[in-house]
Short mmCIF file of C-alpha atoms and ligand atoms in Angstrom, two decimals:
data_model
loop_
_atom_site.label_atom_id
_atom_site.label_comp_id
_atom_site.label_asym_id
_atom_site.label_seq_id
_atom_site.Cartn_x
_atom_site.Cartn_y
_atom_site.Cartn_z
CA UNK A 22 29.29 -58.62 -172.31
CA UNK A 23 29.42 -62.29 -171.34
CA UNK A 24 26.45 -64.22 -172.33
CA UNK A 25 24.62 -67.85 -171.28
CA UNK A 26 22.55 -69.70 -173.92
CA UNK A 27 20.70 -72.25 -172.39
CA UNK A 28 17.70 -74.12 -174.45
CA UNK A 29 16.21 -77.87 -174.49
CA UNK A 30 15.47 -77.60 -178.29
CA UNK A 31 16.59 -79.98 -180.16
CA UNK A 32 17.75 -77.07 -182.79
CA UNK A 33 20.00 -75.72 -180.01
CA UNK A 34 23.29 -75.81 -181.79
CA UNK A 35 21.57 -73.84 -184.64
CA UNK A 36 20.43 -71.53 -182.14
CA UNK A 37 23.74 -71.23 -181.01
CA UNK A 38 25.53 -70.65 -184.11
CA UNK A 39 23.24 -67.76 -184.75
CA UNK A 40 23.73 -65.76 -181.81
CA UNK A 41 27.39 -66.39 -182.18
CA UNK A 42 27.20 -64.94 -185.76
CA UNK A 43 25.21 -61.67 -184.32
CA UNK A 44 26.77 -60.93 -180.89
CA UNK A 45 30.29 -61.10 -182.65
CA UNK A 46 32.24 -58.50 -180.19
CA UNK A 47 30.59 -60.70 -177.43
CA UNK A 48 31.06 -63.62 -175.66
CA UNK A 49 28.66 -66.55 -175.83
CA UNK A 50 28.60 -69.21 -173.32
CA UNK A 51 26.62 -72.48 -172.74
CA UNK A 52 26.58 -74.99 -169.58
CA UNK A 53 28.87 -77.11 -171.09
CA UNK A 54 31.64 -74.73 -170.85
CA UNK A 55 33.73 -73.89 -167.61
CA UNK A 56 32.27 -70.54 -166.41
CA UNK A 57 31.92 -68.07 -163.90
CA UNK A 58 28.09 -67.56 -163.72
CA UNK A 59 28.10 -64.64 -161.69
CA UNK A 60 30.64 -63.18 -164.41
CA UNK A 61 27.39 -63.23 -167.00
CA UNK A 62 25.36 -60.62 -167.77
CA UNK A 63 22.86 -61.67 -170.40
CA UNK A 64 20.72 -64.87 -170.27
CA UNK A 65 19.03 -66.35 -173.48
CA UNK A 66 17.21 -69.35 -172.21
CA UNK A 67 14.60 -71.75 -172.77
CA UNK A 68 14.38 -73.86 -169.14
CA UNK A 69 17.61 -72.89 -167.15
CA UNK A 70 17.43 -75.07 -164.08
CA UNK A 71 17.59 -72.66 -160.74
CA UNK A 72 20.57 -74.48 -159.87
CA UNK A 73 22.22 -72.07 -162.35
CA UNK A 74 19.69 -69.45 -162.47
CA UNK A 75 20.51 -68.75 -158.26
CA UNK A 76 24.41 -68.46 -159.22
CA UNK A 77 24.02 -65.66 -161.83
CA UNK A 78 24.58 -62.49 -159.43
CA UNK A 79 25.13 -60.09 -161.71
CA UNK A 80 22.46 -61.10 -164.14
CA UNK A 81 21.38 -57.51 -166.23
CA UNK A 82 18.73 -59.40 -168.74
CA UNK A 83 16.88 -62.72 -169.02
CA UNK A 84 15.47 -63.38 -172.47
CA UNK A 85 12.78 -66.49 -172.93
CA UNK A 86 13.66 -68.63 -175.79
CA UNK A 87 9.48 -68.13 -176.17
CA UNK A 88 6.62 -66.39 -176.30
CA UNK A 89 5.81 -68.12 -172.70
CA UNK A 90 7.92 -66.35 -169.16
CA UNK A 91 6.60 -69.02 -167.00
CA UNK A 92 9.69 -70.92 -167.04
CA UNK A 93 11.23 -68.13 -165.69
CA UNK A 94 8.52 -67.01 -162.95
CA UNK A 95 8.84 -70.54 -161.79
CA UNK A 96 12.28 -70.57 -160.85
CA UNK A 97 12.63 -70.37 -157.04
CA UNK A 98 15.20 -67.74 -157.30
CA UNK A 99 13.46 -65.58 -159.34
CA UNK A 100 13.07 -62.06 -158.07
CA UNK A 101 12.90 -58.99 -160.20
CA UNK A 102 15.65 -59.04 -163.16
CA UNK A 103 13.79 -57.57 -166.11
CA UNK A 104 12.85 -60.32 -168.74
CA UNK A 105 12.05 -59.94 -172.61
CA UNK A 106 10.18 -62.78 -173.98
CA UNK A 107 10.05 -62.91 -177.94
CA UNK A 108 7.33 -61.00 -179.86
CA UNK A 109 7.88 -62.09 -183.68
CA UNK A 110 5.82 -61.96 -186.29
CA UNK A 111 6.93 -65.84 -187.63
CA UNK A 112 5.63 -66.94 -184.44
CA UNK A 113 2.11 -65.21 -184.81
CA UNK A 114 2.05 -66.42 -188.74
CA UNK A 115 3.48 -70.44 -187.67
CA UNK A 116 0.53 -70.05 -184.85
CA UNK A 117 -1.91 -69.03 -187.32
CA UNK A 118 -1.22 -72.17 -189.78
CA UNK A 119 -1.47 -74.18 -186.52
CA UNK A 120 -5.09 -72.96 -185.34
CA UNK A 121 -6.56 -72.76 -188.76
CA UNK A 122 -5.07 -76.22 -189.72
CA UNK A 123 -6.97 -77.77 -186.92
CA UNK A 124 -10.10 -75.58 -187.74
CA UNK A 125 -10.59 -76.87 -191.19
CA UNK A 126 -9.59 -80.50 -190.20
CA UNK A 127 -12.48 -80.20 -187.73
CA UNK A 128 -14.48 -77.98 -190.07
CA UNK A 129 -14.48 -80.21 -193.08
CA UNK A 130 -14.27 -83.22 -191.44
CA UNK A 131 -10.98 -84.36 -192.34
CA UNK A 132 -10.50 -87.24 -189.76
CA UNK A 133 -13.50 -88.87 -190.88
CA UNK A 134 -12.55 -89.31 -195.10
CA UNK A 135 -8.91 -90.45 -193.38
CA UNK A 136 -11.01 -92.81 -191.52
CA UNK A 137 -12.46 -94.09 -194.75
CA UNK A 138 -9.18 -94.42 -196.81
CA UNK A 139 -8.25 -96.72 -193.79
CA UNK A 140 -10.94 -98.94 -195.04
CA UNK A 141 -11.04 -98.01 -198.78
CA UNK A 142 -14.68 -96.81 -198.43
CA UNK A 143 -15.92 -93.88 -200.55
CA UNK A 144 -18.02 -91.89 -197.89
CA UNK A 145 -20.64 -90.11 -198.72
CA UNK A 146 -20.64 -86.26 -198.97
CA UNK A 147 -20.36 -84.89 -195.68
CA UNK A 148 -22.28 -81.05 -194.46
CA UNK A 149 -19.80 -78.98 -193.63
CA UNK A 150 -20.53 -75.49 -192.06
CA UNK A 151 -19.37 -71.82 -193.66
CA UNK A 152 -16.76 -69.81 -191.81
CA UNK A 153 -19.70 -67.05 -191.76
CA UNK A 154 -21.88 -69.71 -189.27
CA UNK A 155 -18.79 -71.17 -187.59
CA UNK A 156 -18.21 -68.96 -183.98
CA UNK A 157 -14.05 -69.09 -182.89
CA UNK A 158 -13.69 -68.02 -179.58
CA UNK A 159 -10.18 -67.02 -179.07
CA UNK A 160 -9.29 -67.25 -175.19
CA UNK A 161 -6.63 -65.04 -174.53
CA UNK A 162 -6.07 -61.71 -175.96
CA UNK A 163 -2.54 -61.09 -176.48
CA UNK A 164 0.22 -60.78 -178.85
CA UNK A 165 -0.51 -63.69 -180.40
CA UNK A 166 -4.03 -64.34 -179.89
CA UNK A 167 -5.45 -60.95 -181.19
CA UNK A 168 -3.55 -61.67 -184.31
CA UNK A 169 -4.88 -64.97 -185.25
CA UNK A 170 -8.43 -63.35 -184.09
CA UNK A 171 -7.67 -60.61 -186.48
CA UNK A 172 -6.76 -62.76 -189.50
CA UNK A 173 -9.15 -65.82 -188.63
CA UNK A 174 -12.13 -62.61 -188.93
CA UNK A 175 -10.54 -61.46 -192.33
CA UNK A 176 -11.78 -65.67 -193.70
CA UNK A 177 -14.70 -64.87 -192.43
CA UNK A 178 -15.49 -66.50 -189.39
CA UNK A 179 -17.51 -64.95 -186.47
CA UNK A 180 -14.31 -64.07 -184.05
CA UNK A 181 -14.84 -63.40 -180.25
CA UNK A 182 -12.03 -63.16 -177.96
CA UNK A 183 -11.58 -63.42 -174.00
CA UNK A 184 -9.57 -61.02 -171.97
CA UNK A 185 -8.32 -61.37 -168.48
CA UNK A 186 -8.19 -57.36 -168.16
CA UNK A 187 -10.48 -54.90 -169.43
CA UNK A 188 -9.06 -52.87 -172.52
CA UNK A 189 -9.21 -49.42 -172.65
CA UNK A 190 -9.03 -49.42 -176.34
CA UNK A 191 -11.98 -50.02 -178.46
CA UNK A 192 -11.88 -53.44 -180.55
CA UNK A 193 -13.81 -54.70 -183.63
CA UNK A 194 -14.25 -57.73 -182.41
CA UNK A 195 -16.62 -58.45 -178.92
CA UNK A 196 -14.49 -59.15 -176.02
CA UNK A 197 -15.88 -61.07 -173.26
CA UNK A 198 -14.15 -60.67 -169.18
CA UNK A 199 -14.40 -63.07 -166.17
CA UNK A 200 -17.83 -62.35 -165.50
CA UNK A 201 -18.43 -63.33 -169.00
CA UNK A 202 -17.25 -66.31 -169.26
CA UNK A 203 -19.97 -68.68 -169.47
CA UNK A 204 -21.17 -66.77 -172.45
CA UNK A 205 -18.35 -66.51 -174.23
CA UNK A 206 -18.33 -70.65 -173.94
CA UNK A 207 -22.06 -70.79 -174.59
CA UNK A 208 -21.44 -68.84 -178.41
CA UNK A 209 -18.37 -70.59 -179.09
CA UNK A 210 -18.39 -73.42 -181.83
CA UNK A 211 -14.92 -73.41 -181.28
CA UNK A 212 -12.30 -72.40 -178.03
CA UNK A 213 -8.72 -71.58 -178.95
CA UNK A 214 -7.30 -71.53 -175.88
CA UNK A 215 -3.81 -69.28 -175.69
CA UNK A 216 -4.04 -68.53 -172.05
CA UNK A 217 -0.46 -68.46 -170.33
CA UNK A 218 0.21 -70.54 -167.19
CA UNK A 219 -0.71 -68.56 -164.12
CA UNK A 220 -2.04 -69.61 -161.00
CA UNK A 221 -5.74 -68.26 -162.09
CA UNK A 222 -5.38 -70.35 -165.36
CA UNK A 223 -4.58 -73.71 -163.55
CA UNK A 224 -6.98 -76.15 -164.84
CA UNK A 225 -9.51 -73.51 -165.61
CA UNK A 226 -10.97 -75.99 -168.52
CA UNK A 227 -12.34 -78.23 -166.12
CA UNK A 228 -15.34 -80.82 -166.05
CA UNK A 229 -17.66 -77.33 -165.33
CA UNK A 230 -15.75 -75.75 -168.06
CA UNK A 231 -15.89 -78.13 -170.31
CA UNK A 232 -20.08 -78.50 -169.55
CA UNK A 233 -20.59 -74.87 -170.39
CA UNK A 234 -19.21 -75.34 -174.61
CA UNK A 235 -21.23 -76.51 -176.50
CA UNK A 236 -21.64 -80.27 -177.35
CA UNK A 237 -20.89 -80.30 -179.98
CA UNK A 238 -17.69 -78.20 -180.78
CA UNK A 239 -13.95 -78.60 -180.78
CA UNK A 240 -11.40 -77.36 -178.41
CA UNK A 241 -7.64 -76.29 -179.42
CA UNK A 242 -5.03 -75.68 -176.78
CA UNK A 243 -1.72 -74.20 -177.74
CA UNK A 244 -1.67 -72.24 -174.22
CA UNK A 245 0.11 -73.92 -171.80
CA UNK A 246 -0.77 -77.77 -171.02
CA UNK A 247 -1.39 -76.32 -166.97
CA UNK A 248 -5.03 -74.93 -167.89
CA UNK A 249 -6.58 -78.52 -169.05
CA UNK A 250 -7.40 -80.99 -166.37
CA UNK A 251 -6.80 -83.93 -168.25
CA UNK A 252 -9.09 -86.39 -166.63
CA UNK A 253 -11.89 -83.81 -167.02
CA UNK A 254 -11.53 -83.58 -170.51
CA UNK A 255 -10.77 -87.54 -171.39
CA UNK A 256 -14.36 -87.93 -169.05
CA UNK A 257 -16.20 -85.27 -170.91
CA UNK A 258 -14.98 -86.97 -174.70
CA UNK A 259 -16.19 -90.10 -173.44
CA UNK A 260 -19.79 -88.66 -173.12
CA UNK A 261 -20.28 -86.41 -175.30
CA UNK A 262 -19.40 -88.10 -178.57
CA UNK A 263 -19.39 -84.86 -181.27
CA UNK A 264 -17.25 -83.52 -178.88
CA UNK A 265 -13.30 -82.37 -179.98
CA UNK A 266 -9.91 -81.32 -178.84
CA UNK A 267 -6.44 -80.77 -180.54
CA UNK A 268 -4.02 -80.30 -177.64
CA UNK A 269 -0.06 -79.27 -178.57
CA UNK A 270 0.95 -78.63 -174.76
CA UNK A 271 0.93 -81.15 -172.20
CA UNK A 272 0.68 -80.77 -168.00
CA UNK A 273 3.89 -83.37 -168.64
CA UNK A 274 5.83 -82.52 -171.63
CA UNK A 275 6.58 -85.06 -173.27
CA UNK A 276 3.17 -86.58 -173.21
CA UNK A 277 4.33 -90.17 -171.69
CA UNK A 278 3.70 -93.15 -173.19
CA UNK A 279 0.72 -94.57 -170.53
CA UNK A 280 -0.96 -91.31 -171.42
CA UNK A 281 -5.21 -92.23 -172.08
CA UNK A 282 -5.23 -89.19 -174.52
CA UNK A 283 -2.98 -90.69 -177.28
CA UNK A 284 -5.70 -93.54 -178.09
CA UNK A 285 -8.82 -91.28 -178.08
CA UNK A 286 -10.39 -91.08 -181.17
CA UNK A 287 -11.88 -87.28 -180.98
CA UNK A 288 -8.51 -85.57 -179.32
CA UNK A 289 -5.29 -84.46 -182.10
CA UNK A 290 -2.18 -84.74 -180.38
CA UNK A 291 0.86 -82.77 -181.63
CA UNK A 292 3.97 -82.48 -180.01
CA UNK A 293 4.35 -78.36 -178.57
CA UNK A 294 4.85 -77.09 -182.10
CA UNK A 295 2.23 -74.86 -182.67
CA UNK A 296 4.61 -71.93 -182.88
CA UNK A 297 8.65 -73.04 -182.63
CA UNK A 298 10.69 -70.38 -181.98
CA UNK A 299 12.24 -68.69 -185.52
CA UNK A 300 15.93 -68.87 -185.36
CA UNK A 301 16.97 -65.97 -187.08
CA UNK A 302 13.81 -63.61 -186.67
CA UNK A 303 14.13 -64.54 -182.84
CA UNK A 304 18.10 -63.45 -182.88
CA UNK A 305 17.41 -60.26 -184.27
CA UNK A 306 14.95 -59.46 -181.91
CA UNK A 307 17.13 -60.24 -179.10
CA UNK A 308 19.81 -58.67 -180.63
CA UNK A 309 17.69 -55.63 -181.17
CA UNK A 310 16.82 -55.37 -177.47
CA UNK A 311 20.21 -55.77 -176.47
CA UNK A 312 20.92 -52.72 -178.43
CA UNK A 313 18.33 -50.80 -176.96
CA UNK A 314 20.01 -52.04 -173.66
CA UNK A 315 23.90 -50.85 -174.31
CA UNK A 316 22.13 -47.28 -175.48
CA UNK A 317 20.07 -46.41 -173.17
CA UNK A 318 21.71 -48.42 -170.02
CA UNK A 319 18.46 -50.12 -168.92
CA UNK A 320 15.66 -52.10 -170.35
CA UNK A 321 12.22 -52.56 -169.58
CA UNK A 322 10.92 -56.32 -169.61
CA UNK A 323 7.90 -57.01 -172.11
CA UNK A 324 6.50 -58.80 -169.89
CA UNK A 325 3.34 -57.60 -166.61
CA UNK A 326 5.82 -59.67 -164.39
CA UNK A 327 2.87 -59.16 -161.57
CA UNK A 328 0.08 -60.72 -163.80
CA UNK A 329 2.78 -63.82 -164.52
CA UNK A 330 2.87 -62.94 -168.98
C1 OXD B 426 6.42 -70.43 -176.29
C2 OXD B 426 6.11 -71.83 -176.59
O1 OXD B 426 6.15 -69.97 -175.19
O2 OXD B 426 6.51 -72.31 -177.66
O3 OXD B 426 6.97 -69.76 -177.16
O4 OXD B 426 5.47 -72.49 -175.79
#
């Protein structure tokens, strides 16, 4: 089978050598190579411009370099090739350290003893609040979200998690759906949003979003950077001073320079790394699929290609 890798990470050429090492009896080629694209029948990429995406005719599989598809839905040429998007357990455990690590920064108040040591000033002992009184909303259900739900509930803390469709199957911990929104919000002392980007996501934490949590509280997004109006949220710090946010994913990716949430005291800003794609765990996975795929002569993508994740 011929094969394109195509990824903007900057561990590409590790990437690389590891698919090479696994899809031995295979050929792997990247953009930088002369090619006949609609000679390739496997595509493992992380944002493939269409300009190549349109030429590859005879495309069987597209894998995302990610947990995320929408850099695949957004391609113009897109139409129906099946996709598999990764689904690895280093990813839900890297996620986890992410979300709790901002927790317990805002929990304990980290920032604010960094704040003294700035100054050398011994602050006094600070109240901090038990995982048993502190309630995480997780927003978004999904591979990765019911897992940090799952383990976040086994510390302790009061978990409740938002779902876009209505599960069939009974869960331990309360879900709350569209209509429930507003409550979910109101309980939450903390909103972990992992919502993909979709067209019903765009900015959905708005100014009236952002109104309905509570004042004082902390938002994390490791979603997609589409669902946070920006402005809304820099406006909403400004007035509401106990008021949080740690944001890994950007509308603009990098965050530029002239950016107004880089200087703001109350928002964390780290660079899309909540949960990097595992080299090796991700490899196997693919290669795994693509074994399913010579067997059986057809695959079926991992992804509700309709509901855009
Ligand atoms: C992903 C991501 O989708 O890192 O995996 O954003």
């Amino acid at each position: 089978m011929n094969i394109l890798f195509h990824a903007s990470f900057a561990n590409q050429d590790e990437f690389l050598k590891s698919l090479k090492k696994k899809f031995l009896h295979h050929k792997i080629f990247t953009l930088n190579q002369k090619i006949s694209l609609d000679k390739i029948d496997i595509a493992i990429v992380w944002n493939l411009p269409n300009e190549i995406f349109k030429k590859l005719r005879n495309l069987k599989i597209i894998f995302s370099l990610g947990a995320g598809v929408d850099h695949i839905l957004n391609l113009s040429s897109y139409k129906n090739t099946p996709i598999i998007r990764i689904q690895d357990p280093n990813m839900q455990s890297r996620m986890l350290n992410h979300v709790l690590s901002q927790i317990l920064i805002y929990q304990l108040k980290i920032n604010e003893y960094i704040k003294g040591q700035q100054k050398n000033i011994w602050l006094d002992e600070r109240y901090t609040v038990l995982n048993k009184d502190l309630t995480i909303g997780i927003l978004g259900f999904g591979y990765l979200g019911k897992f940090i739900a799952n383990k976040l509930k086994s510390l302790d803390y009061n978990i409740i998690g938002y779902k876009n469709t209505v599960s069939p199957r009974k869960s331990s911990i309360s879900l709350y759906y569209k209509e429930s929104l507003k409550t979910f919000l109101k309980l939450s002392d903390v909103v972990v949003c992992m919502l993909p980007a979709t067209i019903e996501t765009r900015d959905l934490i708005n100014k009236s979003f952002l109104n309905q949590m509570k004042k004082q509280s902390l938002l994390i997004n490791v979603g997609r950077g589409s669902s946070l109006n920006e402005i809304d949220l820099l406006k909403h710090s400004e007035q509401n001073k106990y008021f949080f946010a740690s944001l890994d994913v950007f509308k603009t990716e990098p965050l530029p320079k002239n950016s107004k949430l880089w200087k703001n005291q109350n928002i964390t800003i780290t660079p899309h790394v909540a949960a990097i794609t595992d080299v090796d765990s991700s490899t196997n996975y693919i290669y795994r699929k693509f074994e399913q795929f010579i067997i059986n002569g057809k695959i079926k993508s991992n992804v509700k290609i309709k509901n855009g994740y």
